[in-house]
Coordinates of C-alpha atoms and ligand atoms in Angstrom, one line a residue:
Chain A
M1 CA -28.3 71.1 -12.2
A2 CA -31.1 68.5 -11.7
Q3 CA -33.1 67.4 -14.2
K4 CA -36.2 69.4 -13.3
K5 CA -39.8 69.3 -14.0
E6 CA -39.3 70.8 -17.1
D7 CA -36.9 69.8 -20.0
N8 CA -33.9 71.7 -19.5
G9 CA -32.7 71.6 -22.5
E10 CA -32.6 74.8 -24.1
A11 CA -31.4 76.1 -20.2
I12 CA -28.2 74.6 -20.6
A13 CA -27.9 75.9 -24.4
K14 CA -28.9 79.1 -23.7
S15 CA -26.3 79.6 -21.0
M16 CA -23.7 78.4 -22.5
F17 CA -24.5 80.9 -24.8
E18 CA -24.6 83.4 -22.4
M19 CA -20.5 82.1 -20.9
A20 CA -19.2 82.2 -24.0
K21 CA -20.2 85.7 -24.9
L22 CA -19.2 87.6 -21.0
E23 CA -16.7 90.1 -21.5
V24 CA -15.1 89.4 -17.7
P25 CA -13.3 86.6 -16.9
I26 CA -14.8 83.4 -15.8
I27 CA -13.7 80.7 -13.4
A28 CA -15.2 77.2 -13.0
I29 CA -14.9 75.0 -10.5
V30 CA -15.4 71.3 -9.9
I31 CA -15.3 70.9 -6.4
G32 CA -17.8 67.2 -6.0
E33 CA -19.7 65.2 -8.7
G34 CA -19.7 66.8 -12.0
S35 CA -22.1 65.7 -15.2
S36 CA -23.1 65.6 -18.4
G37 CA -25.0 69.8 -19.8
G38 CA -25.9 70.6 -16.1
A39 CA -22.1 70.8 -15.4
L40 CA -21.1 72.4 -18.5
A41 CA -23.6 74.4 -18.5
L42 CA -21.6 75.9 -15.1
G43 CA -18.4 75.3 -17.1
V44 CA -18.1 77.4 -20.0
G45 CA -14.7 78.9 -17.9
N46 CA -11.8 80.7 -18.5
K47 CA -10.0 78.5 -16.8
V48 CA -11.7 74.8 -15.7
L49 CA -9.9 74.0 -11.9
M50 CA -10.9 71.1 -10.1
L51 CA -10.1 69.5 -7.3
E52 CA -8.2 66.7 -7.3
N53 CA -10.7 63.7 -5.6
A54 CA -13.9 65.1 -7.7
I55 CA -15.2 64.0 -11.2
Y56 CA -16.7 65.5 -13.9
S57 CA -17.7 63.8 -17.0
I58 CA -20.8 63.1 -20.0
L59 CA -22.7 61.2 -17.1
S60 CA -22.0 59.1 -14.2
P61 CA -21.2 55.6 -14.4
E62 CA -24.0 54.2 -14.1
G63 CA -26.1 56.0 -16.7
Y64 CA -22.7 55.6 -19.2
S65 CA -23.6 51.5 -18.2
S66 CA -27.1 51.8 -18.7
I67 CA -26.6 53.6 -22.1
L68 CA -23.7 52.0 -23.5
W69 CA -23.9 48.3 -22.1
K70 CA -27.5 48.9 -21.3
D71 CA -26.9 47.2 -18.2
S72 CA -26.5 49.6 -15.2
S73 CA -24.3 47.6 -12.7
R74 CA -21.4 47.6 -14.4
Y75 CA -21.6 50.8 -13.6
K76 CA -17.0 50.4 -11.6
E77 CA -16.1 49.6 -15.1
A78 CA -17.3 52.4 -16.3
A79 CA -16.3 54.0 -13.7
E80 CA -12.6 53.0 -14.8
K81 CA -12.8 53.8 -18.9
M82 CA -14.6 56.9 -18.4
K83 CA -11.3 59.5 -18.5
L84 CA -13.3 61.4 -15.1
T85 CA -11.0 61.8 -12.7
A86 CA -9.4 65.4 -12.4
K87 CA -5.3 63.0 -13.2
D88 CA -7.3 62.1 -16.1
L89 CA -9.3 65.5 -17.3
Y90 CA -5.8 66.7 -17.4
D91 CA -4.3 65.1 -19.3
L92 CA -7.0 65.3 -22.5
K93 CA -6.3 68.5 -21.1
I94 CA -10.4 69.4 -20.4
I95 CA -8.9 71.1 -17.6
D96 CA -6.0 73.5 -16.8
K97 CA -5.6 73.2 -13.0
I98 CA -5.7 70.3 -10.3
I99 CA -6.0 71.4 -6.1
K100 CA -4.3 69.9 -4.2
E101 CA -6.7 67.8 -1.1
P102 CA -4.9 67.3 1.0
T103 CA -5.8 65.2 4.4
G104 CA -5.5 65.3 7.9
D105 CA -5.9 68.2 10.5
E106 CA -7.2 70.7 9.1
G107 CA -7.1 69.0 5.8
L108 CA -10.7 71.2 4.9
K109 CA -8.6 74.8 5.4
K110 CA -6.1 74.4 3.4
I111 CA -7.7 72.9 0.4
A112 CA -9.4 75.7 1.4
N113 CA -5.8 77.8 0.9
N114 CA -5.8 76.0 -2.1
L115 CA -8.4 77.2 -4.1
K116 CA -7.9 80.3 -3.2
K117 CA -4.5 80.6 -4.5
E118 CA -5.9 79.9 -7.4
I119 CA -8.6 82.1 -8.2
K120 CA -6.3 84.4 -7.2
S121 CA -4.2 83.7 -9.8
S122 CA -6.0 82.8 -11.6
I123 CA -7.8 86.6 -11.6
S124 CA -4.1 88.7 -11.2
E125 CA -3.9 86.1 -14.8
M126 CA -6.4 87.5 -16.9
N127 CA -6.7 91.1 -15.0
M128 CA -4.1 91.8 -17.4
K129 CA -6.2 90.7 -20.6
D130 CA -8.3 92.8 -22.4
K131 CA -12.3 92.6 -22.9
R132 CA -11.8 91.5 -26.3
Q133 CA -8.6 88.9 -25.5
I134 CA -10.3 87.2 -22.5
V135 CA -13.5 86.6 -25.2
E136 CA -11.5 85.2 -27.1
E137 CA -9.4 83.0 -25.1
R138 CA -12.1 81.6 -24.2
Y139 CA -14.0 80.5 -27.0
N140 CA -10.2 79.2 -28.7
K141 CA -9.5 76.7 -25.6
F142 CA -13.5 75.0 -26.5
R143 CA -12.7 75.7 -30.2
N144 CA -9.6 73.4 -30.5
M145 CA -11.0 70.7 -27.6
Chain B
M1 CA -32.5 56.2 -20.8
I2 CA -33.7 58.1 -23.1
V3 CA -31.2 56.1 -25.8
D4 CA -32.6 52.3 -25.0
K5 CA -35.9 53.1 -26.4
I6 CA -34.8 55.2 -29.7
K7 CA -33.0 52.2 -30.4
K8 CA -36.0 49.3 -29.5
R9 CA -37.6 50.9 -31.8
N10 CA -34.9 51.0 -34.7
L11 CA -34.9 47.4 -34.5
P12 CA -35.9 44.8 -37.1
E13 CA -39.4 43.9 -36.9
K14 CA -39.3 40.1 -35.2
N15 CA -43.0 39.6 -37.3
K16 CA -41.4 36.4 -39.1
K17 CA -44.6 36.4 -41.2
I18 CA -43.2 39.2 -43.2
K19 CA -39.1 38.4 -43.4
I20 CA -40.6 34.9 -45.5
D21 CA -43.2 36.1 -47.5
I22 CA -41.3 39.6 -48.3
P23 CA -38.0 39.8 -50.6
V24 CA -35.2 42.0 -48.8
G25 CA -34.2 45.2 -49.3
K26 CA -37.3 46.3 -51.3
W27 CA -39.9 47.0 -48.6
A28 CA -40.7 48.5 -45.5
K29 CA -43.0 48.2 -42.4
C30 CA -44.8 51.6 -41.8
E31 CA -44.7 51.3 -37.7
K32 CA -47.4 53.3 -36.6
C33 CA -50.1 50.9 -39.1
K34 CA -48.0 48.6 -39.8
E35 CA -48.2 48.4 -43.1
I36 CA -46.2 47.1 -46.1
I37 CA -45.5 49.9 -48.0
Y38 CA -43.0 49.4 -50.7
K39 CA -39.1 51.4 -50.4
E40 CA -39.7 53.7 -54.1
T41 CA -42.7 54.3 -53.1
L42 CA -41.7 55.8 -49.3
R43 CA -38.8 57.3 -51.3
E44 CA -41.0 59.1 -52.9
N45 CA -43.5 60.3 -50.4
L46 CA -40.5 61.4 -48.7
S47 CA -40.0 58.8 -46.2
V48 CA -43.7 59.2 -44.6
C49 CA -46.0 56.6 -45.2
P50 CA -49.2 56.7 -47.4
N51 CA -51.3 55.2 -45.8
C52 CA -51.3 56.9 -42.4
G53 CA -49.0 60.1 -42.6
H54 CA -46.3 58.4 -40.2
Y55 CA -43.0 60.1 -41.2
F56 CA -39.5 57.6 -41.3
R57 CA -36.5 58.6 -40.3
M58 CA -34.5 60.1 -42.9
H59 CA -31.1 58.9 -44.7
I60 CA -29.2 62.2 -45.1
N61 CA -28.5 61.7 -48.7
K62 CA -32.5 62.1 -49.0
R63 CA -33.1 64.6 -47.0
L64 CA -30.9 66.7 -49.0
E65 CA -32.0 64.9 -52.2
S66 CA -35.3 66.7 -50.7
I67 CA -34.5 70.1 -49.3
I68 CA -31.8 71.1 -51.7
D69 CA -31.5 72.0 -55.5
K70 CA -30.6 69.1 -57.5
D71 CA -26.4 69.4 -57.9
T72 CA -26.1 72.5 -55.8
Y73 CA -24.5 70.4 -52.2
K74 CA -21.1 70.8 -52.3
K75 CA -19.7 68.8 -49.1
F76 CA -17.4 70.6 -46.9
N77 CA -13.9 68.8 -47.2
I78 CA -13.2 68.4 -43.2
N79 CA -10.8 64.7 -42.9
I80 CA -10.4 64.0 -39.1
E81 CA -11.3 61.7 -37.5
T82 CA -11.8 60.6 -33.5
N83 CA -9.0 59.6 -32.1
N84 CA -10.9 57.1 -29.5
P85 CA -10.0 59.3 -26.2
L86 CA -11.8 56.3 -24.3
E87 CA -9.5 53.5 -26.2
L88 CA -12.7 51.7 -26.0
E89 CA -11.4 48.2 -28.5
D90 CA -14.3 48.4 -30.6
Y91 CA -15.7 51.7 -31.2
P92 CA -13.5 51.9 -33.8
K93 CA -15.4 48.9 -35.5
K94 CA -18.5 50.0 -34.6
L95 CA -17.5 53.3 -37.0
K96 CA -15.9 51.4 -39.8
S97 CA -19.1 48.8 -40.2
L98 CA -22.0 51.8 -39.5
R99 CA -19.9 53.5 -42.5
E100 CA -20.4 50.5 -44.7
K101 CA -24.0 49.8 -43.5
T102 CA -25.5 53.5 -44.0
G103 CA -23.2 54.7 -46.0
I104 CA -22.5 58.1 -45.1
E105 CA -19.2 58.8 -43.2
E106 CA -20.9 59.9 -40.0
A107 CA -23.9 61.1 -38.1
V108 CA -23.5 64.2 -39.6
S109 CA -23.3 65.7 -43.3
A110 CA -22.2 69.5 -43.4
G111 CA -21.4 71.5 -46.6
T112 CA -23.2 74.0 -49.0
G113 CA -26.1 74.4 -51.7
K114 CA -28.9 75.9 -52.6
I115 CA -32.7 75.8 -51.0
N116 CA -34.8 77.4 -54.4
G117 CA -31.7 78.8 -55.9
E118 CA -31.4 80.9 -52.5
E119 CA -27.4 79.3 -51.5
V120 CA -27.2 78.5 -47.6
V121 CA -25.3 76.7 -44.9
I122 CA -26.7 72.9 -44.2
C123 CA -26.0 70.5 -42.6
V124 CA -27.7 67.3 -41.9
M125 CA -27.7 64.4 -38.8
D126 CA -28.5 61.0 -39.4
S127 CA -30.3 58.9 -36.1
G128 CA -29.3 55.8 -37.7
F129 CA -25.4 56.4 -37.1
L130 CA -24.9 56.2 -33.7
M131 CA -28.3 57.5 -32.9
G132 CA -27.2 60.4 -34.7
S133 CA -24.7 60.8 -32.0
M134 CA -21.9 63.6 -31.8
G135 CA -19.0 63.1 -31.0
I136 CA -16.1 64.6 -32.6
V137 CA -16.4 64.5 -35.5
V138 CA -20.0 65.7 -35.6
G139 CA -19.4 68.8 -33.1
E140 CA -15.8 69.6 -35.3
K141 CA -17.8 69.3 -38.1
I142 CA -21.0 71.4 -37.1
T143 CA -18.2 74.5 -35.4
Y144 CA -17.2 74.3 -39.5
A145 CA -19.9 74.9 -41.2
V146 CA -20.8 77.7 -38.5
E147 CA -17.4 79.5 -39.4
Q148 CA -18.2 78.8 -43.2
A149 CA -21.1 80.1 -42.8
I150 CA -19.8 83.3 -41.2
E151 CA -17.3 83.4 -44.1
K152 CA -19.0 83.6 -46.6
R153 CA -22.3 85.7 -45.2
L154 CA -24.8 83.2 -46.0
P155 CA -27.6 81.8 -43.8
L156 CA -27.3 78.6 -41.1
I157 CA -29.3 75.2 -41.0
I158 CA -29.4 72.6 -39.3
F159 CA -31.1 69.6 -39.5
S160 CA -31.1 67.6 -36.0
A161 CA -32.0 64.1 -35.2
S162 CA -29.2 62.6 -32.6
G163 CA -30.2 60.6 -29.5
G164 CA -27.5 63.5 -27.7
A165 CA -23.8 63.5 -26.7
R166 CA -21.4 60.4 -28.4
M167 CA -21.2 58.1 -25.1
Q168 CA -17.9 56.7 -26.9
E169 CA -16.1 59.5 -26.9
G170 CA -16.6 60.8 -22.5
I171 CA -16.3 63.6 -21.5
I172 CA -14.8 64.6 -25.5
S173 CA -18.3 64.9 -26.5
L174 CA -19.2 66.8 -23.9
M175 CA -17.2 69.3 -25.0
Q176 CA -18.5 70.3 -29.0
M177 CA -21.7 71.5 -26.4
A178 CA -19.2 73.7 -25.7
K179 CA -17.4 74.5 -28.9
T180 CA -20.8 74.0 -31.6
T181 CA -22.4 77.3 -29.1
S182 CA -20.1 79.1 -28.5
A183 CA -19.4 78.9 -32.7
L184 CA -23.3 79.9 -33.1
T185 CA -22.4 83.6 -30.8
K186 CA -19.9 84.6 -33.3
L187 CA -22.8 83.6 -36.3
D188 CA -24.9 85.5 -33.9
K189 CA -22.5 88.3 -33.7
A190 CA -21.9 88.7 -37.8
G191 CA -25.3 89.6 -38.1
L192 CA -26.8 85.9 -39.9
L193 CA -29.5 83.7 -39.5
Y194 CA -29.5 80.6 -37.9
I195 CA -33.0 77.8 -39.0
S196 CA -32.6 74.8 -36.4
V197 CA -34.7 71.6 -37.7
L198 CA -35.7 69.9 -35.8
T199 CA -36.2 66.1 -35.8
D200 CA -37.5 62.6 -35.4
P201 CA -35.6 62.3 -32.8
T202 CA -33.3 65.2 -31.1
Y203 CA -32.4 64.7 -27.4
G204 CA -29.7 64.7 -25.1
G205 CA -26.6 67.2 -25.6
V206 CA -28.0 68.6 -29.2
T207 CA -31.2 69.7 -27.6
A208 CA -29.3 71.3 -25.1
S209 CA -26.8 72.7 -27.0
F210 CA -26.7 74.1 -31.6
A211 CA -30.5 72.2 -31.8
S212 CA -32.4 75.0 -29.1
L213 CA -30.7 78.5 -30.3
G214 CA -31.7 79.2 -33.9
D215 CA -32.3 82.1 -34.4
I216 CA -35.8 80.1 -35.8
V217 CA -36.9 76.9 -34.3
L218 CA -38.7 75.1 -36.6
A219 CA -39.9 71.1 -36.2
E220 CA -41.4 68.3 -38.1
P221 CA -44.8 67.6 -37.0
G222 CA -45.0 63.9 -34.4
A223 CA -40.9 64.4 -33.9
M224 CA -39.9 63.9 -30.4
I225 CA -37.4 66.3 -28.5
G226 CA -36.3 67.0 -25.0
F227 CA -33.3 66.9 -23.2
A228 CA -33.1 63.4 -20.8
G229 CA -35.6 60.7 -21.6
K230 CA -39.2 61.0 -19.9
R231 CA -39.3 57.6 -18.2
V232 CA -35.9 59.5 -16.4
I233 CA -38.0 62.7 -16.0
E234 CA -40.5 61.1 -13.8
Q235 CA -38.2 58.5 -12.0
T236 CA -36.4 61.7 -10.9
I237 CA -39.5 63.6 -10.0
G238 CA -41.6 61.2 -9.1
E239 CA -44.5 62.2 -10.6
Q240 CA -46.7 61.4 -13.7
L241 CA -45.4 63.5 -17.1
P242 CA -48.7 64.9 -19.5
E243 CA -49.5 63.6 -22.9
G244 CA -48.0 64.2 -24.9
F245 CA -45.2 65.3 -23.7
Q246 CA -41.7 66.3 -25.3
T247 CA -43.2 66.0 -29.3
A248 CA -43.1 69.2 -31.7
E249 CA -46.6 70.1 -30.7
F250 CA -46.0 69.7 -27.0
L251 CA -43.5 72.2 -27.4
L252 CA -45.3 74.5 -30.0
E253 CA -47.8 75.0 -27.5
H254 CA -45.3 76.0 -24.6
G255 CA -43.6 77.9 -26.5
F256 CA -39.8 76.3 -27.2
I257 CA -40.0 75.7 -31.2
D258 CA -42.2 78.9 -33.2
K259 CA -43.7 76.2 -36.1
I260 CA -44.3 73.4 -37.6
V261 CA -43.7 72.2 -40.7
E262 CA -45.1 69.1 -42.7
R263 CA -42.1 67.7 -44.7
K264 CA -43.2 68.2 -47.5
D265 CA -43.3 71.9 -46.8
L266 CA -40.2 72.0 -45.8
K267 CA -38.3 73.5 -48.8
N268 CA -40.4 76.1 -49.9
T269 CA -40.5 77.6 -46.3
L270 CA -37.2 77.2 -45.7
S271 CA -36.6 79.0 -48.9
K272 CA -39.9 81.3 -47.8
L273 CA -37.8 82.7 -44.0
I274 CA -34.4 82.7 -45.9
S275 CA -35.3 85.1 -48.4
F276 CA -37.1 87.3 -46.0
H277 CA -34.1 87.5 -43.8
K278 CA -32.0 87.8 -48.1
G279 CA -28.5 89.7 -47.8
G280 CA -27.9 88.2 -44.2
E281 CA -29.1 89.8 -42.0
K282 CA -31.4 89.3 -39.2
Ligands
ZN1 ZN1 -48.4 54.2 -41.5

């Protein structure tokens, strides 16, 4: 969700609020560049998966260095510091699973298969749970962050 | 970026004459009308310029003093520290020096207190502490306050003043938006009243989480409220934004807030709203 003409802070808040109440399992998957409130607005999942080479962060590295160091040209340094890779975020317990992205022949197909496998197993795991558990587990996941 | 702008506005005035002529600490200069005001006068006037009516940003203690009945504020005993998740070298040092300079522990204070005799859970943010930014400590205090409101069945009041999520704690700060928001779904389910009071400035991840989710959203006159800064939005969309965009008055007109309340009337307005909703039921 990009910042549009209307200032969408309230929309992000309401999106998270509604997601937090949903009684069905939510799987959020970071597949590219996810940053700031726009990403989180769709990120309040029971499971948060992430492609191996995707990034997920508080802000773009350019924005981050501009705010923190008043110098947007230091974006490379910011990217190093910010812990925005799948591996970093897995270690920080922000995401639940890293989806491998093999390259080479039929790489894309393999990625899609890996993703499919994870989505299926997440769904079957969560299907065992009742509504209350689904909401409560999602709550606790973010409560402990 | 909005934070740059806000920080710049907070810098001390560089007027040499003033620096020489006026004893440090006793006087303040109004950034709007440039009048020099005796701090004690300003204090008695709830940090509103007696000359032009400009609202100075309020220190947590002054805000609490202006809203909560004398000697009734009990701060929650929450002892958590950030673990500096990005391992930034100067961040812990910065926090330490800010604590000494501002006399407050973090960008929010949370506790219980009475407003004209009505017991409430109250959180007050302070933009003087790292721009009132929300990291894990702020997120935790707000969340704990929401949980306490549910447990004690009390109305919740949050005074926001923040540049948004705290950059120094990276993604952990971002997650505080989800944490505080999720907690508010429980307050909502419990049928308890939440009044959000937006003060200058309220931006970023705070606007995009608990600050926008009040059953009733009030704001102080002239407060700047938004998600991204005006300049950033203009650059992104390549268009000029209308005059007054992101002011409390503009937001009132567009239905994002319910009422603009003058600082001197806030306490009585809050206690009236609370007594209308007495018993905590919506
Ligand atoms: Zn003035």
